[in-house]
Coordinates of C-alpha atoms in Angstrom, one line a residue:
Chain H
X5 CA -0.1 -0.1 0.0
X6 CA 1.3 3.1 -0.7
X7 CA 1.1 4.7 2.5
X8 CA 0.8 8.5 1.6
X9 CA -1.9 8.5 -2.2
X10 CA -4.8 9.0 -0.3
X11 CA -7.1 10.1 -2.8
X12 CA -6.3 7.7 -5.2
X13 CA -6.7 4.1 -2.5
X14 CA -9.8 6.1 -1.7
X15 CA -11.3 6.1 -5.6
X16 CA -10.6 2.6 -5.6
X17 CA -12.0 2.0 -2.6
X18 CA -15.3 3.9 -3.1
X19 CA -15.5 2.2 -6.3
X20 CA -15.4 -1.7 -4.8
X21 CA -18.0 -0.5 -2.3
X22 CA -20.6 1.1 -5.2
X23 CA -20.6 -1.9 -7.2
X24 CA -20.8 -3.9 -4.2
X25 CA -24.1 -2.0 -3.4
X26 CA -25.4 -2.1 -7.3
X27 CA -25.0 -5.8 -6.7
X28 CA -26.1 -6.0 -3.6
X29 CA -29.8 -4.2 -4.1
X30 CA -30.1 -5.4 -7.2
X31 CA -30.4 -2.0 -9.4
X32 CA -29.6 -2.5 -12.7
X33 CA -26.4 -2.3 -14.5
X34 CA -27.9 -0.2 -17.5
X35 CA -27.8 2.7 -14.9
X36 CA -24.1 2.6 -14.4
X37 CA -23.7 6.3 -15.3
X38 CA -25.7 7.2 -12.2
X39 CA -22.8 6.0 -10.3
X40 CA -20.2 8.8 -11.7
X41 CA -22.3 11.0 -10.9
X42 CA -22.5 9.8 -7.2
X43 CA -19.0 9.7 -6.8
X44 CA -18.1 12.7 -8.3
X45 CA -21.0 15.0 -7.4
X46 CA -20.7 18.6 -8.1
X47 CA -19.1 20.4 -10.9
X48 CA -16.2 21.6 -9.4
X49 CA -12.8 19.1 -9.9
X50 CA -11.0 17.3 -7.5
X51 CA -8.5 15.6 -8.5
X52 CA -7.6 16.1 -12.2
X53 CA -8.3 19.0 -14.6
X54 CA -12.0 18.8 -14.8
X55 CA -14.8 17.1 -13.6
X56 CA -15.8 15.6 -17.2
X57 CA -12.1 13.6 -16.9
X58 CA -12.7 12.7 -13.3
X59 CA -16.3 11.1 -14.6
X60 CA -15.0 9.4 -17.3
X61 CA -11.7 7.4 -15.6
X62 CA -14.0 6.4 -12.7
X63 CA -16.3 5.2 -15.2
X64 CA -14.1 3.2 -16.2
X65 CA -13.1 1.8 -12.7
X66 CA -16.6 0.8 -12.3
X67 CA -16.1 -1.4 -15.6
X68 CA -12.8 -3.0 -14.5
X69 CA -14.6 -3.6 -11.1
X70 CA -17.3 -5.4 -13.2
X71 CA -14.7 -7.2 -14.8
X72 CA -14.4 -5.3 -18.0
X73 CA -11.5 -4.3 -20.3
X74 CA -9.7 -0.6 -19.9
X75 CA -10.8 0.9 -22.8
X76 CA -8.7 4.2 -24.6
X77 CA -10.8 7.1 -25.2
X78 CA -11.2 5.7 -28.8
X79 CA -13.7 2.7 -27.9
X80 CA -14.9 4.3 -25.0
X81 CA -18.9 4.6 -26.0
X82 CA -22.0 4.2 -23.1
X83 CA -20.9 3.1 -20.2
X84 CA -23.1 0.6 -20.0
X85 CA -22.0 -0.9 -23.5
X86 CA -21.1 -4.7 -23.0
X87 CA -22.3 -5.2 -19.5
X88 CA -24.7 -7.9 -20.2
X89 CA -22.2 -10.2 -20.2
X90 CA -20.8 -9.3 -16.7
X91 CA -24.7 -9.6 -15.4
X92 CA -23.6 -12.8 -13.7
X93 CA -23.2 -15.0 -10.9
X94 CA -20.0 -16.8 -11.9
X95 CA -16.3 -15.7 -12.9
X96 CA -16.2 -13.9 -16.3
X97 CA -13.1 -12.0 -16.4
X98 CA -10.8 -12.7 -18.6
X99 CA -6.5 -11.8 -18.6
X100 CA -5.1 -9.8 -19.0
X101 CA -5.9 -8.9 -15.0
X102 CA -3.4 -6.0 -15.2
X103 CA -4.3 -2.5 -17.7
X104 CA -3.7 0.8 -18.0
X105 CA -6.4 2.7 -17.8
X106 CA -5.3 4.8 -20.3
X107 CA -7.8 8.0 -20.5
X108 CA -5.9 8.5 -17.0
X109 CA -2.4 8.0 -18.4
X110 CA -0.3 11.1 -18.2
X111 CA 2.0 9.7 -20.5
X112 CA 5.2 10.3 -18.3
X113 CA 8.4 10.6 -20.2
X114 CA 10.5 7.1 -19.5
X115 CA 13.3 8.6 -18.7
X116 CA 14.3 12.4 -19.0
X117 CA 16.8 14.9 -17.3
X118 CA 15.8 18.1 -16.7
X119 CA 16.7 21.4 -16.4
X120 CA 14.6 23.0 -12.8
X121 CA 14.0 26.6 -12.0
X122 CA 16.0 25.9 -9.5
X123 CA 19.3 27.4 -11.9
X124 CA 20.7 30.3 -11.5
X125 CA 22.0 30.7 -15.0
X126 CA 25.8 30.3 -12.7
X127 CA 29.2 31.7 -15.0
X128 CA 30.8 28.4 -14.7
X129 CA 27.9 27.0 -16.0
X130 CA 30.3 23.1 -15.1
X131 CA 26.6 21.8 -16.6
X132 CA 27.3 22.2 -19.7
X133 CA 31.2 21.6 -19.4
X134 CA 30.5 18.3 -18.9
X135 CA 28.2 16.8 -21.1
X136 CA 29.4 14.1 -23.3
X137 CA 26.9 15.1 -26.2
X138 CA 27.2 18.8 -26.4
X139 CA 23.4 18.9 -25.7
X140 CA 23.1 22.2 -23.2
X141 CA 23.1 25.6 -23.7
X142 CA 22.8 28.5 -21.5
X143 CA 20.3 30.9 -22.4
X144 CA 18.3 33.3 -21.5
X145 CA 16.0 31.4 -18.8
X146 CA 19.2 28.8 -17.7
X147 CA 20.4 25.9 -18.9
X148 CA 18.3 24.3 -21.2
X149 CA 19.0 20.0 -22.2
X150 CA 17.8 19.7 -26.0
X151 CA 16.0 16.0 -25.5
X152 CA 16.9 14.9 -29.2
X153 CA 20.5 14.7 -28.0
X154 CA 20.6 13.7 -24.5
X155 CA 21.8 10.4 -23.6
X156 CA 20.3 10.3 -19.9
X157 CA 23.8 9.6 -18.5
X158 CA 23.0 12.0 -15.8
X159 CA 26.6 14.0 -15.5
X160 CA 25.2 17.0 -15.6
X161 CA 23.0 16.6 -12.7
X162 CA 25.7 15.3 -10.8
X163 CA 28.3 18.6 -11.7
X164 CA 25.3 21.4 -10.5
X165 CA 26.1 22.7 -7.2
X166 CA 23.3 24.0 -6.7
X167 CA 20.7 20.5 -7.8
X168 CA 19.1 22.0 -10.7
X169 CA 18.8 19.2 -12.7
X170 CA 16.5 16.2 -11.9
X171 CA 16.2 13.0 -13.1
X172 CA 13.0 11.1 -13.2
X173 CA 11.2 8.1 -14.9
X174 CA 8.3 6.3 -14.8
X175 CA 6.9 5.5 -11.1
X176 CA 5.1 2.8 -12.6
X177 CA 8.4 1.4 -14.7
X178 CA 10.5 1.8 -12.2
X179 CA 8.7 -0.8 -9.7
X180 CA 8.2 -3.3 -12.4
X181 CA 10.3 -6.1 -10.9
X182 CA 10.1 -7.3 -14.5
X183 CA 10.5 -4.3 -17.2
X184 CA 6.5 -5.4 -18.0
X185 CA 6.2 -1.7 -19.0
X186 CA 6.2 -0.4 -22.7
X187 CA 5.3 2.9 -24.0
X188 CA 1.9 3.1 -26.7
X189 CA 2.4 5.6 -29.8
X190 CA 1.1 8.5 -27.3
X191 CA 4.0 7.7 -25.1
X192 CA 1.1 6.2 -22.2
X193 CA 2.6 2.9 -20.2
X194 CA 1.5 -0.6 -21.8
X195 CA 1.6 -3.4 -19.8
X196 CA 3.2 -6.4 -22.0
X197 CA 1.0 -8.8 -20.6
X198 CA 4.1 -11.8 -22.1
X199 CA 6.3 -10.3 -19.3
X200 CA 3.5 -9.0 -16.6
X201 CA 2.9 -11.3 -13.1
X202 CA 0.3 -9.3 -12.1
X203 CA 2.1 -8.1 -8.3
X204 CA 0.5 -5.5 -8.1
X205 CA 3.1 -3.2 -7.8
X206 CA 2.3 -1.0 -10.4
X207 CA -1.0 -0.9 -9.5
X208 CA -0.1 0.9 -5.9
X209 CA 2.7 3.0 -7.6
X210 CA 1.1 5.5 -10.4
X211 CA 1.2 8.6 -8.9
X212 CA -2.6 9.3 -10.8
X213 CA -4.0 6.2 -10.6
X214 CA -4.1 5.2 -13.7
X215 CA -3.2 1.4 -13.7
X216 CA -6.1 -1.2 -12.7
X217 CA -6.8 -4.6 -11.9
X218 CA -10.7 -6.0 -12.5
X219 CA -12.5 -7.5 -10.1
X220 CA -15.2 -9.9 -9.1
X221 CA -17.0 -8.6 -6.6
X222 CA -20.0 -8.4 -8.9
X223 CA -20.8 -12.0 -9.1
X224 CA -19.3 -12.8 -6.2
X225 CA -22.2 -11.0 -4.9
X226 CA -24.8 -11.9 -7.0
X227 CA -23.7 -16.0 -6.2
X228 CA -24.4 -14.9 -3.4
X229 CA -27.7 -12.9 -3.4
X230 CA -28.7 -16.2 -6.2
X231 CA -28.9 -18.2 -3.5
X232 CA -25.7 -20.9 -4.0
X233 CA -23.8 -22.2 -0.9
X234 CA -20.4 -19.8 -1.2
X235 CA -17.8 -20.5 1.0
X236 CA -14.8 -17.6 2.2
X237 CA -11.3 -18.5 2.6
X238 CA -9.1 -16.2 4.3
X239 CA -5.5 -15.6 3.7
X240 CA -3.5 -15.4 6.6
X241 CA -3.0 -11.7 6.1
X242 CA -6.5 -11.2 7.2
X243 CA -5.9 -10.0 10.5
X244 CA -6.3 -6.4 11.7
X245 CA -7.2 -4.9 8.4
X246 CA -11.1 -4.4 8.9
X247 CA -10.4 -1.5 11.8
X248 CA -8.5 -1.6 14.7
X249 CA -10.9 -2.7 16.9
X250 CA -12.3 -5.7 14.8
X251 CA -10.9 -9.2 16.2
X252 CA -10.7 -11.6 13.6
X253 CA -13.3 -13.7 15.3
X254 CA -15.5 -10.9 14.9
X255 CA -14.2 -10.8 10.8
X256 CA -15.8 -13.9 10.3
X257 CA -19.0 -13.3 11.5
X258 CA -18.7 -10.0 9.6
X259 CA -18.0 -12.5 6.7
X260 CA -21.1 -15.0 7.0
X261 CA -23.0 -11.7 7.6
X262 CA -22.6 -10.7 4.0
X263 CA -24.8 -14.1 2.7
X264 CA -21.4 -16.4 3.4
X265 CA -22.1 -19.9 4.8
X266 CA -18.9 -20.0 6.5
X267 CA -15.1 -18.7 6.6
X268 CA -11.7 -21.2 7.0
X269 CA -8.5 -19.6 7.2
X270 CA -6.2 -20.3 4.5
X271 CA -3.6 -20.9 7.2
X272 CA -4.6 -24.3 7.4
X273 CA -3.8 -25.3 4.0
X274 CA -0.6 -23.5 4.9
X275 CA -0.2 -25.8 7.3
X276 CA -0.6 -28.5 4.0
X277 CA 2.1 -26.6 2.6
X278 CA 4.7 -26.5 5.5
X279 CA 4.1 -30.9 5.6
X280 CA 4.5 -30.5 1.7
X281 CA 7.8 -28.4 1.3
X282 CA 9.6 -29.9 4.1
X283 CA 9.1 -33.6 3.1
X284 CA 10.2 -32.1 -0.2
X285 CA 13.1 -30.5 0.4
X286 CA 14.5 -33.6 2.8
X287 CA 13.7 -35.7 0.0
X288 CA 15.1 -34.0 -2.9
X289 CA 17.8 -31.2 -1.4
X290 CA 21.0 -31.8 -1.9
X291 CA 20.8 -34.6 -3.9
X292 CA 18.0 -34.5 -6.8
X293 CA 18.0 -30.7 -6.4
X294 CA 20.4 -28.0 -5.6
X295 CA 17.9 -25.8 -4.3
X296 CA 14.7 -25.3 -3.4
X297 CA 11.8 -22.1 -4.2
X298 CA 9.4 -22.3 -2.0
X299 CA 5.3 -22.4 -4.0
X300 CA 2.8 -20.1 -2.3
X301 CA 3.5 -16.4 -4.3
X302 CA 2.4 -16.8 -7.7
X303 CA 4.2 -13.9 -8.5
X304 CA 7.0 -14.8 -7.6
X305 CA 6.3 -18.5 -9.6
X306 CA 5.2 -16.8 -12.7
X307 CA 8.4 -14.8 -12.7
X308 CA 10.5 -17.6 -12.2
X309 CA 8.7 -19.8 -14.7
X310 CA 8.7 -17.2 -17.4
X311 CA 12.0 -15.9 -17.0
X312 CA 14.5 -19.2 -15.6
X313 CA 12.9 -22.3 -17.1
X314 CA 15.5 -24.0 -16.5
X315 CA 15.5 -23.4 -13.1
X316 CA 11.6 -23.7 -12.9
X317 CA 11.7 -27.6 -11.4
X318 CA 13.7 -26.0 -8.7
X319 CA 10.8 -24.4 -7.2
X320 CA 8.2 -26.5 -4.9
X321 CA 5.6 -28.9 -6.6
X322 CA 3.7 -28.3 -3.2
X323 CA 0.6 -26.8 -4.1
X324 CA -0.3 -23.3 -2.8
X325 CA -2.3 -22.4 0.5
X326 CA -5.0 -21.5 -1.2
X327 CA -5.9 -24.5 -3.4
X328 CA -5.0 -26.8 -0.5
X329 CA -7.6 -25.1 2.1
X330 CA -9.9 -24.8 -1.4
X331 CA -10.3 -28.9 -1.7
X332 CA -10.5 -29.1 1.7
X333 CA -13.5 -27.2 1.2
X334 CA -15.0 -29.1 -1.9
X335 CA -14.4 -32.1 -0.6
X336 CA -16.5 -31.2 2.6
X337 CA -18.8 -29.6 0.3
X338 CA -19.1 -30.8 -3.7
X339 CA -21.6 -28.3 -4.5
X340 CA -20.3 -25.1 -2.4
X341 CA -18.3 -22.2 -4.5
X342 CA -15.1 -21.2 -3.3
X343 CA -13.9 -17.7 -2.8
X344 CA -10.8 -16.6 -1.7
X345 CA -10.1 -13.7 -0.4
X346 CA -6.2 -12.6 0.6
X347 CA -3.7 -9.3 0.1
X348 CA -3.3 -10.2 -3.3
X349 CA -4.4 -9.5 -7.2
X350 CA -2.1 -12.5 -8.2
X351 CA -4.0 -15.1 -7.0
X352 CA -7.2 -14.0 -9.0
X353 CA -4.8 -15.2 -11.9
X354 CA -3.6 -18.1 -10.4
X355 CA -7.5 -19.1 -10.0
X356 CA -7.8 -19.4 -13.7
X357 CA -5.1 -22.1 -13.9
X358 CA -6.9 -25.8 -14.7
X359 CA -5.9 -27.6 -11.7
X360 CA -7.4 -24.5 -9.3
X361 CA -10.0 -23.1 -11.5
X362 CA -12.7 -25.6 -10.6
X363 CA -11.7 -25.6 -6.8
X364 CA -11.4 -21.8 -6.3
X365 CA -14.5 -19.6 -7.9
X366 CA -14.0 -15.7 -7.2
X367 CA -10.9 -14.4 -5.5
X368 CA -11.1 -10.9 -3.9
X369 CA -9.0 -8.9 -1.9
X370 CA -8.9 -7.2 1.6
X371 CA -9.9 -3.8 0.3
X372 CA -12.6 -5.6 -1.8
X373 CA -14.2 -7.5 1.1
X374 CA -13.9 -4.1 3.3
X375 CA -16.1 -2.5 0.1
X376 CA -18.5 -5.3 0.9
X377 CA -18.8 -4.2 4.2
X378 CA -19.5 -1.3 3.8
X379 CA -22.3 -1.1 0.8
X380 CA -23.8 -3.8 3.5
X381 CA -23.4 -1.1 6.4
X382 CA -22.0 -4.0 8.6
X383 CA -19.6 -3.4 11.0
X384 CA -17.8 -6.0 12.3
X385 CA -16.2 -4.2 15.3
X386 CA -20.0 -4.6 16.6
X387 CA -21.1 -7.7 16.1
X388 CA -21.0 -10.1 20.0
X389 CA -18.8 -13.6 19.1
X390 CA -18.0 -17.3 20.6
X391 CA -15.2 -18.7 20.8
X392 CA -11.8 -18.8 18.9
X393 CA -11.2 -19.7 15.7
X394 CA -8.6 -22.7 15.6
X395 CA -8.1 -22.9 11.6
X396 CA -4.6 -23.0 11.7
X397 CA -1.6 -23.1 13.2
X398 CA 1.8 -20.6 14.9
X399 CA 3.3 -21.1 11.8
X400 CA 0.8 -21.3 9.2
X401 CA -0.3 -18.1 10.6
X402 CA 3.3 -16.4 10.2
X403 CA 3.1 -17.0 5.9
X404 CA 1.2 -13.5 6.1
X405 CA 4.7 -12.1 7.4
X406 CA 7.8 -12.2 4.7
X407 CA 10.4 -14.6 6.1
X408 CA 7.3 -16.7 7.6
X409 CA 6.4 -19.3 5.1
X410 CA 10.4 -20.2 5.6
X411 CA 10.9 -20.4 8.9
X412 CA 7.6 -22.9 8.7
X413 CA 9.3 -24.8 6.1
X414 CA 12.6 -24.9 8.2
X415 CA 11.2 -25.7 12.1
X416 CA 9.2 -28.4 10.2
X417 CA 12.5 -29.9 8.4
X418 CA 13.8 -29.4 11.9
X419 CA 10.9 -31.7 13.2
X420 CA 11.3 -34.8 10.8
X421 CA 15.0 -34.2 11.1
X422 CA 16.5 -32.5 13.9
X423 CA 20.1 -32.9 12.8
X424 CA 20.0 -31.3 9.4
X425 CA 20.8 -27.9 9.3
X426 CA 18.6 -25.6 6.4
X427 CA 20.0 -22.4 5.4
X428 CA 17.1 -20.1 3.9
X429 CA 17.0 -17.2 1.9
X430 CA 13.9 -14.8 2.2
X431 CA 13.7 -12.0 -0.8
X432 CA 11.0 -9.5 -1.0
X433 CA 10.1 -7.6 -3.8
X434 CA 9.6 -8.7 -6.9
X435 CA 13.3 -6.5 -8.4
X436 CA 15.3 -8.6 -5.7
X437 CA 13.2 -12.0 -6.6
X438 CA 15.0 -11.7 -10.1
X439 CA 18.8 -10.7 -8.6
X440 CA 18.1 -13.8 -6.9
X441 CA 17.6 -16.1 -9.0
X442 CA 20.3 -14.9 -11.5
X443 CA 22.7 -16.3 -8.7
X444 CA 21.2 -19.3 -8.4
X445 CA 20.5 -20.2 -11.9
X446 CA 24.6 -19.6 -11.5
X447 CA 24.1 -22.4 -8.7
X448 CA 25.4 -19.9 -6.4
X449 CA 22.4 -20.1 -3.9
X450 CA 22.4 -24.5 -4.1
X451 CA 21.9 -26.2 -0.7
X452 CA 19.6 -23.2 0.2
X453 CA 15.5 -22.9 0.9
X454 CA 15.1 -19.8 -1.3
X455 CA 11.1 -17.6 0.2
X456 CA 10.5 -15.6 -2.6
X457 CA 8.0 -13.1 -2.3
X458 CA 6.7 -10.6 -5.0
X459 CA 5.6 -7.3 -2.2
X460 CA 7.6 -6.6 -0.2
X461 CA 7.1 -7.3 3.6
X462 CA 5.1 -10.0 2.0
X463 CA 1.6 -10.4 2.1
X464 CA 1.1 -7.7 4.2
X465 CA 2.3 -5.6 1.8
X466 CA -0.2 -6.6 -1.0
X467 CA -1.9 -4.4 -3.5
X468 CA -5.5 -5.8 -1.9
X469 CA -4.6 -4.8 1.7
X470 CA -6.6 -1.6 3.8
X471 CA -3.4 -1.0 6.5
X472 CA 0.1 -0.6 6.7
X473 CA 2.5 -3.5 7.3
X474 CA 3.4 -2.3 9.8
X475 CA 0.3 -2.5 12.1
X476 CA -0.1 -5.7 9.8
X477 CA 2.8 -7.5 11.1
X478 CA 1.9 -6.7 14.4
X479 CA -2.0 -7.7 14.3
X480 CA -0.6 -10.9 12.7
X481 CA 1.8 -12.1 15.2
X482 CA -0.4 -11.5 18.6
X483 CA -3.0 -13.4 16.2
X484 CA -0.5 -16.3 15.9
X485 CA 0.9 -16.9 19.1
X486 CA -2.9 -17.7 20.0
X487 CA -2.7 -20.6 17.9
X488 CA -3.6 -24.4 19.7
X489 CA -1.1 -26.2 17.3
X490 CA 2.7 -25.2 17.9
X491 CA 3.7 -27.3 14.8
X492 CA 1.7 -27.9 11.8
X493 CA 1.7 -31.7 12.2
X494 CA -0.8 -31.2 15.2
X495 CA -3.5 -29.2 13.1
X496 CA -6.6 -31.8 13.4
X497 CA -9.1 -30.2 11.2
X498 CA -6.3 -31.5 8.3
X499 CA -8.0 -35.0 7.0
X500 CA -5.3 -37.3 7.8
X501 CA -5.8 -38.7 4.2
X502 CA -4.4 -35.2 3.0
X503 CA -1.5 -35.4 5.4
X504 CA 1.4 -36.1 3.5
X505 CA 2.5 -39.8 3.7
Chain I
X16 CA -5.4 17.4 23.8
X17 CA -8.1 14.3 23.3
X18 CA -8.2 12.9 19.5
X19 CA -10.9 10.2 18.9
X20 CA -10.2 8.5 15.8
X21 CA -13.1 6.2 14.0
X22 CA -12.7 3.5 13.5
X23 CA -15.4 2.0 12.0
X24 CA -16.0 0.1 8.3
X25 CA -16.8 3.5 6.5
X26 CA -13.6 5.0 7.9
X27 CA -11.1 2.1 8.0
X28 CA -12.1 2.1 4.4
X29 CA -11.0 5.8 3.8
X30 CA -8.1 5.9 5.3
X31 CA -8.4 5.8 9.4
X32 CA -5.9 4.1 10.0
X33 CA -3.0 6.2 8.2
X34 CA -4.4 9.3 10.0
X35 CA -3.8 7.3 13.4
X36 CA -0.2 6.3 11.9
X37 CA 0.6 10.1 10.7
X38 CA -0.4 10.8 15.3
X39 CA 1.7 7.9 16.8
X40 CA 4.3 9.5 14.2
X41 CA 4.0 13.5 15.7
X42 CA 4.5 11.9 19.2
X43 CA 7.3 10.2 18.2
X44 CA 9.0 13.1 16.4
X45 CA 7.8 16.3 16.4
X46 CA 6.6 16.6 20.1
X47 CA 9.4 15.6 21.6
X48 CA 11.5 18.8 19.7
X49 CA 11.8 21.6 22.2
X50 CA 9.2 24.2 22.0
X51 CA 6.4 22.2 22.8
X52 CA 4.2 23.7 25.1
X53 CA 5.0 21.4 28.2
X54 CA 1.6 21.0 29.4
X55 CA 1.1 19.7 26.4
X56 CA -0.1 15.7 25.9
X57 CA -1.9 14.4 22.8
X58 CA -3.8 11.6 23.9
X59 CA -5.2 9.5 20.7
X60 CA -7.9 7.5 20.8
X61 CA -9.6 4.5 17.9
X62 CA -13.3 4.6 18.5
X63 CA -16.1 1.8 17.3
X64 CA -18.2 4.1 14.7
X65 CA -19.2 6.7 15.8
X66 CA -22.7 6.8 14.2
X67 CA -21.5 10.2 12.0
X68 CA -21.5 8.4 8.3
X69 CA -25.0 7.1 8.8
X70 CA -26.7 10.4 9.8
X71 CA -25.2 12.3 6.5
X72 CA -23.4 9.9 3.8
X73 CA -19.7 10.5 2.5
X74 CA -18.4 12.3 5.5
X75 CA -15.9 9.3 6.4
X76 CA -13.0 8.9 8.1
X77 CA -14.6 11.2 11.1
X78 CA -12.3 12.5 13.8
X79 CA -13.1 14.4 17.0
X80 CA -10.2 17.1 18.0
X81 CA -11.4 18.0 21.7
X82 CA -15.3 17.4 21.0
X83 CA -14.8 19.4 18.1
X84 CA -16.2 17.3 15.3
X85 CA -13.3 16.4 11.5
X86 CA -15.9 15.1 8.8
X87 CA -14.0 14.1 5.8
X88 CA -10.4 14.0 7.9
X89 CA -7.3 14.8 6.5
X90 CA -4.0 14.0 7.9
X91 CA -2.0 17.4 7.6
X92 CA -5.4 19.0 8.3
X93 CA -5.6 16.9 11.8
X94 CA -1.6 17.0 11.9
X95 CA -1.9 21.1 12.0
X96 CA -4.4 21.1 14.3
X97 CA -2.1 19.3 17.2
X98 CA 0.9 21.1 16.4
X99 CA -0.9 24.3 16.6
X100 CA -2.0 23.8 20.0
X101 CA 1.5 22.0 20.8
X102 CA 3.6 25.1 19.6
X103 CA 1.1 27.3 21.3
X104 CA 3.7 28.7 23.9
X105 CA 5.4 30.2 20.5
X106 CA 2.7 31.8 18.7
X107 CA 1.2 33.5 21.2
X108 CA 3.5 35.1 23.5

C-alpha cells in the first residue's frame, strides 16, 4: 500500500463499495452512468483538471470492477456497453488482469534529465562543460537540455552545485520488477502481458491512479444473492485489516453476515504447504535438486516460470495454501462455491489455472471485502462473538509476513530431522527476486531454501491490503501466538488422508 | 488534547488507519522536540463507529478533536490542528 496516496486509494475503494452496493441492491446495471455522478458530484474538479475527465476515469474503474476490459478514448462508448456479459453469478473476467486506464495515464516520460528553475544560470556552468553530447546550451532562462541529443548519462545532474538538474522516470516502470511496462504510440504506459506477473506493484505506485486490476465482487455477490452456497477462505494476512478494534473472530462473523455460509483460514492450507514442502526439501535437496524455492507466491512462481525456465523445476511442487484450503472445502461441500479473500491480486490469475479453476470460484482482495462491508453497512467491531478460530497452526498463520513461509518449513524440517541444518534466504520484492534467481541459475544458491515474495514485507504488503504493513505485522504476530497448534502436524482440522505420507 | 479516531467500516476504508499512523508518528518525532508547550499532551483514542456516517453520507473519515467533530478528516488537517496547539506558547507569547 502506498500510504500517502490517499485520494487514489479512496477512489479505488469507493468504487468497490459502489459496485458491491449495486450488486446487493440488485440495481439495473444499465444505470451505471448515474454512479459516476454519485461518486463525483458537483461541477468542481477535485482530482484532475476537470470533472468530466474525473467521471470518465471513474466510469472505467467501475467497468473494471465489474470485470470488463479498460477502454481507450477511441473505444469509449456508453458506460453500460457490454455490461450484459458480466451481469452473471459466475466468474467472467479474462486476462489481462492488470491494465492501464489509458484516459487516466499522463504519459510520463520514460527517462528524462531536466533542468528545474533552481538553475542560477551560473558563470561556471559545469553542466554544459561535462555534457559528452554537447546537448546543453545556456540561454536567457538558464541551462536548457536538448532532449533529442541527451543520452541521460546524468553527469550534468551530478555536477550542478545548485541541484537544479533532476532525473526522473516513470513510477510505474520503476516499480516493475520484470520490465513489463512499455509505451504505446502516444507515450502512455502499456503493459506487456507476456512479461507481467500481476504482482500489482504498478497499481500501487502510479501517482495518477491510472493502473488497475479487474474485480469479481459483482459476480461473487450475485452468486451469494442467487442462493448459492458460498464458502470463504481468508489469507493469513487478514488480521487487523478491517478496523483497529475488530478481532479476527468478528471478521469471520462479519463475512457470514454478508451471506457467506462459512469461513476458513487459509492458514489451514498453509499448514499442508509446510508439511509438503518440508518433506520435499528433505527428500530432494541437495541430492536431486540443488536448491528449493517456495511455491506460495504466485507472482514469484510465474516470474521464475517465464524468466528462468531452466531452474523452474527447483520451485517446490507442493500446492499453494489457497489450493489446499479450497480442496479441503470442496471435499466436504462438493456443490459449494469458494471465494478466496486475500491481500493479493495475482491469486486472481492463479485461480484461472486448469488445476485450480474448479476449486477456487472467485478471488477478491481485503479492500474489496471492505467495500462489501461498507455496502451492507456491517460493522464487524460491533458483532458479539463466542469462541476462537482454530483452523491453523502458529507457523501457518505466520505465512502472512515475509520470512514466515521459510520459517515454517525450516521448523518442520527440524521436526522431521533434527540434525539437518537448513539455510534459508528470504527475498522480498519482485526486482530482488529476479536478482537472486540470476545468482541461483549460476549455482550460487545451492543447498538453500529460497522464499520468494513479490511484495515487500510479504503478503501484508500486498496491493489489496487496507492497513499499513507495520500495523498488520503486529496484529498477525498476536493472532499467530493464539493458535493452539504449535506444529502444522498437530492441526487436527486436516483430514488424515490429506497429510503427506 | 484528546483525539478520537473512528475506526468503523467506512472510516477504516477511507483511511482512518493512516491518520492514526500519522498522529503516532507526530508523537514520536515533532512533539518530542524543543519548543512544545510542556503542558501539552496528545491522547490518541480509537473508537468503534461513531455513527456520523449513518446520519450523513460521505463524511468518512471522522475524527473528533477535543469534542470538535471533523468530517472527511485528512491527516494534514488533523496534524496541523495538533501542532498549532502543541506550539501554542511560541505563537502567542
